[in-house]
Tab-separated table of C-alpha atoms in Angstrom:
chain	number	residue	atom	x	y	z
Y	1	MET	CA	-9.685	4.378	23.500
Y	2	SER	CA	-8.182	0.969	25.136
Y	3	VAL	CA	-10.300	-1.631	26.146
Y	4	VAL	CA	-9.266	-3.345	29.711
Y	5	ALA	CA	-9.707	-7.080	30.244
Y	6	GLY	CA	-12.589	-7.685	32.297
Y	7	SER	CA	-13.888	-10.896	34.100
Y	8	GLY	CA	-16.364	-11.889	31.587
Y	9	GLY	CA	-16.267	-14.352	29.322
Y	10	ASP	CA	-16.046	-12.285	26.144
Y	11	SER	CA	-12.949	-11.717	24.311
Y	12	THR	CA	-10.985	-8.722	24.317
Y	13	LEU	CA	-11.665	-8.450	20.671
Y	14	LYS	CA	-15.661	-8.451	20.933
Y	15	ARG	CA	-15.524	-6.077	23.631
Y	16	ALA	CA	-13.703	-3.676	21.604
Y	17	ARG	CA	-16.602	-3.984	19.177
Y	18	LEU	CA	-19.074	-3.486	21.613
Y	19	ALA	CA	-17.646	-0.678	23.099
Y	20	ARG	CA	-18.200	1.258	19.942
Y	21	ASN	CA	-21.765	-0.300	19.473
Y	22	MET	CA	-21.136	-1.935	16.299
Y	23	THR	CA	-22.739	-5.328	15.241
Y	24	LEU	CA	-20.905	-7.863	13.648
Y	25	GLU	CA	-21.901	-6.928	10.065
Y	26	GLU	CA	-20.849	-2.931	10.906
Y	27	ALA	CA	-17.668	-4.298	12.007
Y	28	ALA	CA	-16.896	-6.016	9.124
Y	29	ASP	CA	-17.809	-3.368	6.751
Y	30	ALA	CA	-15.537	-0.840	8.265
Y	31	LEU	CA	-12.772	-3.859	8.340
Y	32	ASN	CA	-13.135	-3.840	4.908
Y	33	VAL	CA	-12.958	-0.475	4.041
Y	34	ILE	CA	-9.529	-0.299	5.479
Y	35	THR	CA	-8.325	-3.523	4.105
Y	36	GLY	CA	-10.077	-3.567	0.773
Y	37	GLY	CA	-11.075	-7.154	1.628
Y	38	ALA	CA	-14.056	-8.912	1.928
Y	39	THR	CA	-14.730	-10.268	5.599
Y	40	ASP	CA	-18.160	-11.106	6.727
Y	41	ALA	CA	-19.934	-11.466	10.073
Y	42	SER	CA	-19.283	-15.091	10.652
Y	43	LEU	CA	-15.473	-14.568	10.192
Y	44	MET	CA	-15.668	-11.904	12.681
Y	45	SER	CA	-17.544	-14.034	15.014
Y	46	ALA	CA	-14.995	-16.623	14.645
Y	47	TRP	CA	-12.080	-14.520	15.356
Y	48	GLU	CA	-13.766	-13.181	18.533
Y	49	SER	CA	-14.456	-16.689	19.890
Y	50	ALA	CA	-10.801	-18.050	18.884
Y	51	ARG	CA	-12.184	-20.749	16.566
Y	52	ARG	CA	-10.221	-19.058	14.085
Y	53	ARG	CA	-6.894	-16.951	14.016
Y	54	THR	CA	-6.874	-13.927	12.405
Y	55	GLY	CA	-4.221	-13.208	10.054
Y	56	LYS	CA	-1.533	-10.494	9.663
Y	57	ARG	CA	-3.601	-8.023	7.220
Y	58	ASN	CA	-6.847	-7.980	9.060
Y	59	ARG	CA	-4.861	-8.129	12.293
Y	60	ALA	CA	-3.474	-4.782	11.398
Y	61	GLY	CA	-7.035	-3.796	10.196
Y	62	LEU	CA	-8.603	-4.318	13.371
Y	63	CYS	CA	-5.898	-2.957	15.592
Y	64	GLN	CA	-6.569	0.556	13.323
Y	65	LEU	CA	-10.269	0.093	13.637
Y	66	TYR	CA	-10.345	-0.504	17.209
Y	67	ARG	CA	-7.354	1.748	17.847
Y	68	GLU	CA	-5.595	-0.994	20.629
Y	69	ARG	CA	-2.503	-3.024	20.336
Y	70	PRO	CA	-2.511	-6.727	18.742
Y	71	GLU	CA	-1.192	-8.146	21.967
Y	72	VAL	CA	-4.479	-6.780	23.580
Y	73	LEU	CA	-7.078	-7.708	20.880
Y	74	PHE	CA	-5.372	-11.156	19.995
Y	75	ALA	CA	-4.451	-12.603	23.228
Y	76	HIS	CA	-7.556	-14.873	23.395
Y	77	GLN	CA	-6.538	-16.186	19.725
Y	78	ASP	CA	-2.742	-16.442	20.358
Y	79	GLY	CA	-3.187	-18.129	23.956
Y	80	ALA	CA	-5.660	-20.758	22.663
Y	81	ALA	CA	-5.113	-24.307	23.753
Y	82	THR	CA	-3.359	-26.978	21.011
Y	83	SER	CA	-5.480	-27.525	18.188
Y	84	VAL	CA	-6.489	-31.275	17.371
Y	85	LEU	CA	-4.778	-30.538	13.941
Y	86	GLU	CA	-1.454	-29.221	15.641
Y	87	THR	CA	-1.341	-32.377	17.922
Y	88	SER	CA	-2.245	-34.876	14.958
Y	89	GLY	CA	0.965	-34.732	12.886
Y	90	THR	CA	1.276	-36.820	9.712
Y	91	ALA	CA	-2.022	-38.406	10.832
Y	92	VAL	CA	-3.814	-35.978	8.785
Y	93	VAL	CA	-2.143	-37.240	5.606
Y	94	VAL	CA	-4.693	-39.865	3.933
Y	95	LYS	CA	-2.783	-40.618	0.886
Y	96	VAL	CA	0.087	-39.395	-1.018
Y	97	LEU	CA	-0.761	-39.287	-4.988
Y	98	THR	CA	1.928	-39.870	-7.291
Y	99	ARG	CA	0.068	-39.964	-10.497
Y	100	TRP	CA	-1.232	-36.907	-12.382
Y	101	THR	CA	-4.486	-39.235	-12.865
Y	102	ASP	CA	-4.718	-39.662	-9.220
Y	103	LEU	CA	-4.314	-35.973	-8.142
Y	104	VAL	CA	-6.936	-34.987	-10.511
Y	105	GLU	CA	-9.088	-37.665	-9.550
Y	106	ALA	CA	-8.621	-36.739	-5.722
Y	107	MET	CA	-9.439	-33.087	-6.261
Y	108	ASN	CA	-12.377	-33.789	-8.382
Y	109	ASP	CA	-13.623	-36.157	-5.432
Y	110	VAL	CA	-13.062	-33.174	-3.035
Y	111	VAL	CA	-15.153	-31.124	-4.875
Y	112	ALA	CA	-18.009	-33.511	-5.565
Y	113	GLN	CA	-17.952	-34.265	-1.846
Y	114	ALA	CA	-18.499	-30.472	-0.805
Y	115	ARG	CA	-21.775	-29.364	0.611
Y	116	GLU	CA	-20.933	-26.502	3.029
Y	117	GLN	CA	-17.848	-24.647	1.889
Y	118	LEU	CA	-15.464	-25.191	-1.198
Y	119	VAL	CA	-12.050	-23.398	-1.140
Y	120	VAL	CA	-9.719	-23.487	-4.449
Y	121	THR	CA	-6.508	-21.359	-4.520
Y	122	GLY	CA	-3.830	-20.480	-7.164
Y	123	SER	CA	-3.873	-18.901	-10.506
Y	124	ARG	CA	-2.605	-21.752	-12.757
Y	125	SER	CA	-5.681	-23.826	-13.057
Y	126	ARG	CA	-6.441	-25.466	-16.794
Y	127	GLU	CA	-7.657	-28.988	-15.913
Y	128	LYS	CA	-11.011	-28.777	-18.123
Y	129	ALA	CA	-12.389	-31.841	-16.194
Y	130	TYR	CA	-11.418	-29.903	-12.680
Y	131	LEU	CA	-12.887	-26.768	-13.533
Y	132	ALA	CA	-15.933	-28.280	-14.954
Y	133	ALA	CA	-16.484	-30.384	-11.539
Y	134	ILE	CA	-16.276	-27.063	-9.881
Y	135	GLU	CA	-18.914	-25.146	-11.944
Y	136	THR	CA	-21.295	-28.425	-11.822
Y	137	ALA	CA	-20.861	-28.118	-7.695
Y	138	VAL	CA	-21.702	-24.387	-8.070
Y	139	ALA	CA	-24.527	-24.869	-10.529
Y	140	GLN	CA	-26.323	-27.832	-8.596
Y	141	ARG	CA	-25.728	-26.561	-4.898
Y	142	PRO	CA	-27.130	-23.289	-4.025
Y	143	ASP	CA	-26.152	-23.352	-0.498
Y	144	LEU	CA	-22.340	-24.190	-1.147
Y	145	VAL	CA	-20.155	-21.279	-0.250
Y	146	HIS	CA	-17.293	-21.153	-2.700
Y	147	TYR	CA	-14.186	-19.187	-2.416
Y	148	ARG	CA	-11.447	-18.660	-5.306
Y	149	VAL	CA	-8.295	-17.414	-4.234
Y	150	LEU	CA	-6.071	-15.873	-7.116
Y	151	TYR	CA	-2.495	-15.239	-6.367
Y	152	GLY	CA	-1.621	-12.880	-9.235
Y	153	PRO	CA	-3.502	-12.729	-12.758
Y	154	PRO	CA	-4.467	-16.081	-13.892
Y	155	ARG	CA	-1.672	-17.791	-16.092
Y	156	HIS	CA	-4.208	-19.349	-18.588
Y	157	GLN	CA	-7.475	-18.490	-20.507
Y	158	ALA	CA	-8.942	-21.490	-19.468
Y	159	LEU	CA	-9.084	-20.158	-16.031
Y	160	VAL	CA	-10.285	-16.468	-17.032
Y	161	ASP	CA	-13.295	-18.462	-18.839
Y	162	HIS	CA	-13.882	-20.520	-15.815
Y	163	LEU	CA	-14.367	-17.280	-13.683
Y	164	GLU	CA	-16.337	-15.643	-16.207
Y	165	ARG	CA	-18.867	-18.989	-15.904
Y	166	LEU	CA	-18.994	-18.877	-12.400
Y	167	LEU	CA	-20.052	-15.228	-12.420
Y	168	GLU	CA	-22.878	-16.530	-15.014
Y	169	LEU	CA	-23.930	-18.832	-12.784
Y	170	ARG	CA	-23.860	-17.078	-9.403
Y	171	ASP	CA	-24.041	-13.557	-8.610
Y	172	PRO	CA	-21.523	-12.690	-5.819
Y	173	SER	CA	-24.058	-9.762	-4.540
Y	174	ALA	CA	-26.652	-12.354	-4.019
Y	175	ARG	CA	-27.409	-13.717	-0.625
Y	176	CYS	CA	-28.784	-17.246	-0.033
Y	177	ASN	CA	-30.355	-17.604	3.249
Y	178	GLY	CA	-28.558	-14.539	4.180
Y	179	VAL	CA	-25.007	-15.553	3.306
Y	180	LYS	CA	-22.931	-14.573	0.276
Y	181	THR	CA	-21.906	-17.850	-1.883
Y	182	LEU	CA	-19.680	-16.568	-4.028
Y	183	HIS	CA	-16.101	-14.879	-3.296
Y	184	ILE	CA	-13.288	-14.387	-6.122
Y	185	GLY	CA	-10.237	-12.532	-4.539
Y	186	LEU	CA	-6.864	-11.683	-6.018
Y	187	VAL	CA	-4.043	-11.482	-3.719
Y	188	GLU	CA	-1.146	-9.492	-5.463
Y	189	ARG	CA	2.063	-11.470	-5.881
Y	190	ASP	CA	4.272	-9.048	-4.110
Y	191	VAL	CA	2.030	-9.581	-0.899
Y	192	ALA	CA	2.023	-13.352	-0.829
Y	193	LEU	CA	3.343	-16.221	-2.691
Y	194	GLU	CA	1.265	-18.400	-4.598
Y	195	ARG	CA	-0.210	-21.555	-2.941
Y	196	PHE	CA	-2.237	-24.243	-4.519
Y	197	PHE	CA	-5.037	-26.545	-2.794
Y	198	VAL	CA	-8.548	-27.568	-3.040
Y	199	ALA	CA	-10.293	-27.656	0.358
Y	200	SER	CA	-14.029	-28.555	1.640
Y	201	GLU	CA	-15.317	-29.277	4.936
Y	202	ARG	CA	-14.590	-32.732	4.494
Y	203	ALA	CA	-11.163	-33.252	2.809
Y	204	ALA	CA	-8.458	-31.451	0.945
Y	205	VAL	CA	-5.899	-31.934	-1.636
Y	206	VAL	CA	-2.538	-29.988	-1.758
Y	207	PRO	CA	-0.733	-30.483	-5.113
Y	208	LEU	CA	3.096	-30.921	-4.903
Y	209	PRO	CA	5.930	-30.424	-7.387
Y	210	SER	CA	6.463	-33.366	-9.389
Y	211	PHE	CA	8.348	-36.552	-8.212
Y	212	HIS	CA	9.393	-37.499	-11.584
Y	213	GLY	CA	10.681	-34.320	-13.096
Y	214	ALA	CA	11.440	-30.829	-12.965
Y	215	ASP	CA	8.268	-29.878	-14.816
Y	216	GLY	CA	4.682	-29.279	-13.321
Y	217	PHE	CA	2.667	-30.426	-10.445
Y	218	ASP	CA	1.549	-33.588	-10.944
Y	219	CYS	CA	1.774	-35.485	-7.482
Y	220	GLY	CA	0.067	-34.432	-4.224
Y	221	VAL	CA	-1.438	-35.173	-0.743
Y	222	LEU	CA	-4.844	-36.089	-0.094
Y	223	LEU	CA	-5.610	-34.436	3.731
Y	224	SER	CA	-8.127	-35.396	6.246
Y	225	ARG	CA	-11.072	-33.286	7.799
Y	226	GLU	CA	-8.739	-31.875	10.485
Y	227	ALA	CA	-6.285	-30.409	7.887
Y	228	ALA	CA	-8.891	-29.545	5.660
Y	229	VAL	CA	-10.957	-27.341	7.780
Y	230	GLY	CA	-7.832	-25.616	8.486
Y	231	LEU	CA	-7.043	-25.133	5.095
Y	232	VAL	CA	-10.875	-23.775	4.401
Y	233	HIS	CA	-10.199	-21.150	7.147
Y	234	HIS	CA	-6.569	-20.498	5.245
Y	235	GLY	CA	-8.698	-19.766	2.149
Y	236	ARG	CA	-11.593	-17.601	3.687
Y	237	GLU	CA	-9.067	-15.341	5.491
Y	238	ALA	CA	-6.635	-14.934	2.217
Y	239	CYS	CA	-9.965	-14.273	0.443
Y	240	ALA	CA	-11.197	-11.699	3.080
Y	241	SER	CA	-7.759	-9.875	2.583
Y	242	ALA	CA	-7.751	-9.948	-1.500
Y	243	ARG	CA	-9.074	-7.603	-3.991
Y	244	PRO	CA	-12.346	-8.484	-4.923
Y	245	VAL	CA	-12.790	-9.447	-8.720
Y	246	GLU	CA	-16.103	-10.339	-8.996
Y	247	THR	CA	-17.821	-9.025	-12.351
Y	248	ILE	CA	-17.045	-10.540	-15.699
Y	249	THR	CA	-15.574	-6.795	-16.551
Y	250	ALA	CA	-13.137	-7.193	-13.759
Y	251	VAL	CA	-12.018	-10.795	-14.806
Y	252	ARG	CA	-11.496	-9.857	-18.164
Y	253	MET	CA	-9.311	-7.097	-17.138
Y	254	LEU	CA	-6.909	-9.361	-15.859
Y	255	THR	CA	-3.948	-9.902	-17.804
Y	256	VAL	CA	-3.309	-13.830	-18.787
Y	257	ARG	CA	0.233	-15.053	-18.387
Y	258	ASN	CA	1.021	-18.195	-20.297
């Protein structure tokens, strides 16, 4: 069934859902059956209103769900006005971090300041203070929504232990004020390259390869709110498309690669 664009204010993506008499929650559940991901109603709403752009995997899933071409479903996103972030250029870079101690301090600050959303990506984390800061934030702020996106199995036992502690602190199946507040997903390495960042609704840090030698990621950039909000969406989108790893048994089945 093709959804013809009309004169109303609703996007074609929203009209496609309404034409099937589906709520946002029902559409999200149906999409997750197709993609194996964890999209929720709030993300569906953001896609429909063009507040967020839908990623490749979820675009394919929505096209399958609604039986419509991508150029029809996502015209409202692809033709959207240029965002503040896209016009701000290097102004979003608050500081270049050239020492390991500065990098860890900045990452811990992002975690400490997060109040609404905290996204962490990568499978190589093992810095004890950083992982402990994330656990403290999850334990002390029940309304904080935490997304952890793994790219391939954890590389260190410290990360496996951290994931187990997160699951002990918070049940992913629970809902705080109707919202799921812990998401842990694994993106297979043959699907996407690994990327590293920590982002909240206020700031973000992206680690970079070392400026001092061939080993490690001991430098980085501290980014402003505009970039941070974009990275939060990036992480939410990645987690929505990832395979959920949300039980201690599932975490323990992941292979640790040192």
